[in-house]
Short mmCIF file of C-alpha atoms in Angstrom, two decimals:
data_model
loop_
_atom_site.label_atom_id
_atom_site.label_comp_id
_atom_site.label_asym_id
_atom_site.label_seq_id
_atom_site.Cartn_x
_atom_site.Cartn_y
_atom_site.Cartn_z
CA MET X 106 24.41 -123.51 -20.13
CA ARG X 107 25.80 -123.90 -16.42
CA VAL X 108 23.09 -122.93 -13.92
CA LEU X 109 24.38 -121.20 -11.24
CA THR X 110 23.94 -122.53 -7.68
CA THR X 111 22.09 -120.95 -4.77
CA MET X 112 25.13 -119.60 -3.29
CA GLU X 113 26.41 -118.09 -6.05
CA VAL X 114 23.06 -116.10 -6.81
CA GLU X 115 23.15 -114.81 -3.27
CA VAL X 116 26.88 -113.54 -3.59
CA ILE X 117 25.59 -111.87 -6.95
CA MET X 118 22.75 -109.80 -5.17
CA ARG X 119 25.08 -108.78 -2.39
CA THR X 120 27.90 -107.25 -4.51
CA LEU X 121 25.11 -105.30 -6.80
CA TYR X 122 22.66 -104.34 -3.92
CA PRO X 123 24.39 -100.88 -2.78
CA ALA X 124 24.76 -99.96 -6.26
CA ALA X 125 21.37 -100.03 -6.90
CA ALA X 126 19.98 -98.54 -3.70
CA ALA X 127 22.29 -95.68 -4.65
CA MET X 128 21.11 -95.41 -8.24
CA LEU X 129 17.26 -95.29 -7.14
CA LEU X 130 18.09 -92.42 -4.00
CA LEU X 131 19.75 -90.41 -7.02
CA ILE X 132 16.56 -90.96 -9.31
CA ALA X 133 14.15 -89.94 -6.46
CA GLY X 134 16.11 -86.82 -5.58
CA CYS X 135 15.88 -85.47 -9.73
CA SER X 136 12.45 -86.19 -10.05
CA SER X 137 11.27 -84.25 -6.39
CA PRO X 138 9.81 -80.48 -6.83
CA PRO X 139 12.72 -77.93 -5.76
CA THR X 140 12.25 -76.19 -2.00
CA PRO X 141 11.10 -72.95 -2.14
CA SER X 142 13.67 -69.99 -1.36
CA THR X 143 13.20 -67.94 1.88
CA THR X 144 15.11 -64.94 0.61
CA ALA X 145 12.57 -62.56 -0.14
CA THR X 146 12.88 -60.51 -3.13
CA PRO X 147 14.43 -57.12 -2.53
CA VAL X 148 11.50 -54.25 -3.36
CA PRO X 149 13.30 -50.90 -5.44
CA SER X 150 13.37 -47.90 -2.57
CA VAL X 151 11.40 -44.96 -3.40
CA SER X 152 13.02 -41.12 -2.86
CA ALA X 153 10.30 -38.98 -1.00
CA THR X 154 12.56 -35.77 -3.00
CA PRO X 155 10.85 -34.93 -5.76
CA SER X 156 12.33 -35.20 -8.99
CA ALA X 157 13.74 -31.41 -10.50
CA SER X 158 12.02 -32.85 -13.86
CA ALA X 159 8.34 -33.32 -12.58
CA THR X 160 5.43 -31.68 -13.83
CA PRO X 161 4.47 -28.71 -11.85
CA SER X 162 0.91 -29.49 -10.83
CA SER X 163 -2.10 -27.62 -12.71
CA SER X 164 -3.25 -26.24 -9.34
CA ALA X 165 -0.45 -23.70 -8.34
CA THR X 166 -1.88 -20.31 -8.42
CA PRO X 167 -0.38 -18.45 -11.15
CA ALA X 168 1.56 -14.96 -10.28
CA PRO X 169 -0.69 -12.20 -10.42
CA GLU X 170 -0.43 -9.91 -13.75
CA PRO X 171 1.08 -6.23 -13.08
CA THR X 172 -1.11 -3.87 -12.60
CA GLU X 173 -0.87 -0.69 -15.37
CA PRO X 174 -1.41 2.82 -14.29
CA GLY X 175 -4.96 4.09 -15.09
CA ASN X 176 -5.12 6.68 -17.45
CA GLY X 177 -5.30 10.37 -15.34
CA SER X 178 -6.19 8.86 -12.76
CA GLY X 179 -3.80 10.81 -10.78
CA GLN X 180 -3.31 9.63 -6.62
CA GLY X 181 -6.26 7.55 -6.63
CA ALA X 182 -4.43 4.15 -6.55
CA GLY X 183 -1.54 5.79 -4.40
CA ALA X 184 0.52 6.36 -7.68
CA PRO X 185 1.98 9.59 -8.90
CA ASP X 186 -0.02 11.18 -12.24
CA ASP X 187 2.39 10.52 -14.94
CA SER X 188 -0.82 10.79 -17.44
CA GLY X 189 0.71 13.96 -19.07
CA ARG X 190 -2.64 15.40 -18.63
CA PHE X 191 -1.60 17.95 -15.98
CA SER X 192 1.37 20.43 -15.29
CA TYR X 193 2.74 22.03 -12.38
CA LEU X 194 4.06 25.51 -11.89
CA CYS X 195 5.47 25.58 -8.77
CA SER X 196 7.13 28.86 -7.05
CA SER X 197 10.18 29.24 -4.59
CA LEU X 198 10.01 30.73 -1.29
CA ASN X 199 13.64 32.32 -2.32
CA GLU X 200 12.03 35.56 -4.78
CA ALA X 201 15.14 35.20 -6.90
CA VAL X 202 14.66 31.58 -8.32
CA PRO X 203 12.47 31.55 -11.23
CA ASP X 204 9.38 29.45 -11.29
CA VAL X 205 9.93 26.02 -12.89
CA THR X 206 7.24 23.56 -14.58
CA TYR X 207 6.69 19.77 -13.95
CA THR X 208 4.86 17.07 -15.74
CA SER X 209 3.65 15.01 -12.78
CA LEU X 210 3.15 15.07 -9.32
CA ALA X 211 6.65 12.44 -9.28
CA GLU X 212 8.28 15.03 -10.73
CA VAL X 213 7.08 17.91 -7.77
CA TRP X 214 8.29 15.61 -5.18
CA ALA X 215 11.90 14.53 -6.35
CA SER X 216 12.54 17.88 -7.35
CA THR X 217 15.78 18.87 -5.32
CA GLY X 218 14.12 22.40 -4.31
CA TYR X 219 10.95 20.50 -2.79
CA VAL X 220 11.14 21.85 0.61
CA ARG X 221 12.17 24.93 -0.58
CA MET X 222 9.03 25.91 -2.80
CA ASP X 223 5.99 27.98 -1.95
CA SER X 224 3.25 26.61 -3.53
CA CYS X 225 2.14 25.14 -7.29
CA THR X 226 -0.36 26.08 -9.73
CA ALA X 227 -2.05 22.99 -11.76
CA SER X 228 -3.32 22.82 -15.34
CA TYR X 229 -5.01 20.93 -17.53
CA GLU X 230 -2.70 19.66 -20.57
CA GLY X 231 -4.90 17.46 -21.99
CA PRO X 232 -7.74 17.19 -24.75
CA ALA X 233 -11.04 19.57 -24.86
CA PRO X 234 -13.26 19.33 -23.68
CA PHE X 235 -12.44 17.99 -20.49
CA GLU X 236 -13.66 14.41 -20.13
CA PRO X 237 -12.51 13.28 -16.33
CA THR X 238 -11.34 9.43 -16.02
CA GLU X 239 -13.59 7.36 -13.08
CA ASP X 240 -10.65 8.21 -10.54
CA GLU X 241 -11.07 12.11 -11.17
CA ALA X 242 -14.83 12.10 -11.55
CA ARG X 243 -14.21 10.70 -7.78
CA ILE X 244 -12.59 13.38 -6.48
CA ILE X 245 -14.69 15.81 -7.95
CA SER X 246 -17.36 14.13 -6.57
CA LEU X 247 -15.66 14.63 -2.83
CA ALA X 248 -14.66 18.18 -3.41
CA GLU X 249 -18.19 19.86 -4.91
CA PRO X 250 -20.86 17.09 -4.08
CA GLY X 251 -23.69 17.44 -6.40
CA VAL X 252 -21.15 18.77 -9.16
CA THR X 253 -21.28 17.41 -12.41
CA PRO X 254 -17.71 15.98 -12.70
CA SER X 255 -17.31 17.28 -16.32
CA GLU X 256 -17.48 20.50 -15.09
CA GLY X 257 -15.37 20.19 -12.32
CA LEU X 258 -12.05 20.63 -13.72
CA ASP X 259 -11.31 23.50 -11.67
CA ALA X 260 -12.28 21.65 -8.43
CA TYR X 261 -9.57 18.97 -9.32
CA LEU X 262 -7.05 21.24 -10.16
CA THR X 263 -7.01 22.89 -7.25
CA ALA X 264 -6.91 19.35 -5.74
CA LEU X 265 -3.96 18.40 -7.20
CA ALA X 266 -2.18 21.81 -6.26
CA LEU X 267 -2.89 20.92 -2.91
CA CYS X 268 -1.24 17.76 -3.45
CA THR X 269 2.62 19.39 -4.24
CA ARG X 270 3.41 21.56 -2.10
CA VAL X 271 2.07 24.01 0.06
CA SER X 272 5.02 25.91 2.42
CA ASP X 273 3.60 26.91 6.19
CA GLU X 274 3.50 30.73 4.92
CA ALA X 275 0.79 29.61 2.51
CA ALA X 276 -0.79 27.42 4.16
CA SER X 277 -3.15 29.80 6.12
CA GLU X 278 -4.42 30.95 2.94
CA LEU X 279 -4.68 27.32 0.56
CA PHE X 280 -5.18 25.25 3.28
CA GLY X 281 -6.96 27.33 5.94
CA ARG X 282 -9.19 29.11 3.16
CA SER X 283 -10.28 25.11 1.42
CA SER X 284 -13.56 23.65 1.99
CA ARG X 285 -13.53 20.13 4.31
CA GLN X 286 -15.12 18.73 1.32
CA MET X 287 -11.93 19.79 -0.96
CA LEU X 288 -9.22 18.67 1.92
CA ARG X 289 -10.93 15.31 2.01
CA ALA X 290 -10.71 14.92 -1.65
CA ALA X 291 -6.85 16.21 -1.52
CA SER X 292 -6.43 13.48 1.04
CA GLU X 293 -7.82 11.35 -0.92
CA LEU X 294 -6.16 11.59 -4.07
CA CYS X 295 -2.76 11.97 -2.61
CA PRO X 296 -1.98 9.95 0.59
CA ARG X 297 1.25 9.02 -0.05
CA ALA X 298 2.25 12.53 -1.10
CA PRO X 299 5.28 13.96 1.46
CA GLN X 300 2.79 16.41 2.93
CA GLY X 301 0.08 13.50 2.77
CA ARG X 302 -0.02 13.32 6.69
CA ILE X 303 -0.15 17.18 6.84
CA ILE X 304 -3.35 17.10 4.31
CA GLU X 305 -4.94 14.73 6.55
CA LEU X 306 -4.83 16.80 9.63
CA TRP X 307 -6.13 19.91 7.91
CA ALA X 308 -9.05 17.51 6.17
CA SER X 309 -10.06 16.30 10.03
CA GLY X 310 -9.97 19.46 11.44
CA GLU X 311 -7.41 19.56 13.45
CA ARG X 312 -5.54 22.35 11.99
CA ALA X 313 -6.48 26.05 11.16
CA GLY X 314 -4.83 29.05 9.84
CA ASP X 315 -5.28 32.59 10.18
CA GLY X 316 -9.34 34.12 9.50
CA GLU X 317 -12.24 32.59 11.14
CA SER X 318 -12.39 29.00 11.99
CA SER X 319 -15.87 27.19 13.55
CA VAL X 320 -16.19 24.19 15.45
CA THR X 321 -19.22 22.53 13.75
CA SER X 322 -18.74 18.73 11.74
CA ASP X 323 -17.33 20.37 8.65
CA GLY X 324 -14.80 22.65 10.75
CA LEU X 325 -12.42 22.24 13.46
CA VAL X 326 -12.74 19.36 16.08
CA PRO X 327 -12.94 20.64 20.15
CA GLY X 328 -9.60 20.34 21.96
CA LYS X 329 -6.95 21.93 22.96
CA PHE X 330 -5.22 24.02 20.15
CA HIS X 331 -1.90 25.87 20.11
CA LEU X 332 0.45 27.76 17.44
CA ARG X 333 2.81 25.55 15.96
CA LYS X 334 5.61 28.17 15.36
CA THR X 335 6.48 31.24 17.03
CA PRO X 336 4.36 34.22 14.99
CA PRO X 337 5.95 37.51 14.12
CA GLU X 338 4.71 40.69 15.98
CA GLY X 339 1.60 41.50 16.00
CA CYS X 340 -0.33 38.44 16.19
CA THR X 341 -3.87 38.61 17.89
CA TRP X 342 -6.59 36.08 18.22
CA SER X 343 -9.88 35.76 19.92
CA VAL X 344 -12.51 32.56 20.65
CA SER X 345 -16.19 33.46 20.52
CA ALA X 346 -19.34 31.91 21.79
CA SER X 347 -22.24 30.87 19.52
CA ASP X 348 -23.82 33.88 20.79
CA GLY X 349 -20.92 36.09 19.83
CA SER X 350 -19.86 36.62 22.95
CA THR X 351 -15.81 36.87 23.66
CA LYS X 352 -14.36 33.49 25.62
CA ALA X 353 -11.19 34.10 25.44
CA ASN X 354 -8.26 36.58 23.72
CA GLY X 355 -4.36 36.97 23.78
CA GLY X 356 -1.53 37.55 21.40
CA ALA X 357 1.51 35.30 20.19
CA ALA X 358 2.26 34.03 24.09
CA GLU X 359 -0.92 32.48 24.78
CA GLY X 360 -1.48 31.21 21.75
CA GLN X 361 1.60 29.03 22.28
CA SER X 362 0.45 28.12 25.61
CA GLY X 363 -2.62 26.75 24.21
CA ILE X 364 -6.34 27.56 23.69
CA ILE X 365 -10.11 25.56 24.29
CA LEU X 366 -12.02 25.54 21.75
CA GLU X 367 -15.43 23.82 22.32
CA GLU X 368 -18.50 22.67 20.38
CA LYS X 369 -19.76 25.91 18.25
CA ASP X 370 -16.91 28.43 19.05
CA VAL X 371 -15.23 30.21 16.75
CA LEU X 372 -11.81 30.85 16.13
CA ALA X 373 -10.62 34.33 14.74
CA SER X 374 -7.06 34.50 14.28
CA ASP X 375 -4.86 37.25 12.46
CA LYS X 376 -0.94 37.20 11.70
CA CYS X 377 -0.73 33.92 14.14
CA GLY X 378 0.14 31.49 11.71
CA ILE X 379 -1.25 27.97 11.99
CA TRP X 380 -3.10 26.00 15.07
CA GLU X 381 -2.41 22.35 15.81
CA LYS X 382 -4.66 20.15 17.85
CA ILE X 383 -2.77 19.13 21.07
CA GLU X 384 -5.23 17.10 23.20
#
């Protein structure tokens, strides 16, 4: 075996050194830990619009249940009496037209001949004896304080009749002769009637008819009154003080111009029609 000379060894080392260095660098690169990426991982976006399939919140306010009409409740809650407990016989201003029977206030008000009605009479069609509902008992107590509701059928029928239709021709008799308590009861019974505002005026003491009407807490209110319409011939009226002395009197012309009524005055009217407060 030939021994290499020093010169030959040096030549071989110079030839192999670059390849060995490259191999060492390659090995070092493979064993080093990877450099972390600087790119952030994208985050899924969240929409602010709720999904149509989302479950409704349990705290949501439920829709109110429909209210059923009370049995025989009349107009206590502002709804027409459709209980079938009452009927209404109505006459026309035209005497040639026959009387018509209706089964509820709503039917009376919806009648094509409503404005030509003169007045109506209410009748009880329910089981005997008459046992008033809570609303009916309340109206009876307003119309006739102190009366036992079960004995107040006539009072309730009167209030119902006032809620139907009262013409100007019949007003002096039906409205004018009714007590303030009865008028207040009727006003409470049918506030949404076509004549609801008219009943309220009579109940508040701002209207008066033929006969005698006093300026008291349960009668007319003080103020200036006049005749609503031109009365027929023969209208006479007078105003008396509490001691009976005459303060004023006259006929249609003076009545239409207006008269002054003060506390405790008494208005006596004959064939003049309806007086109404204007001031």
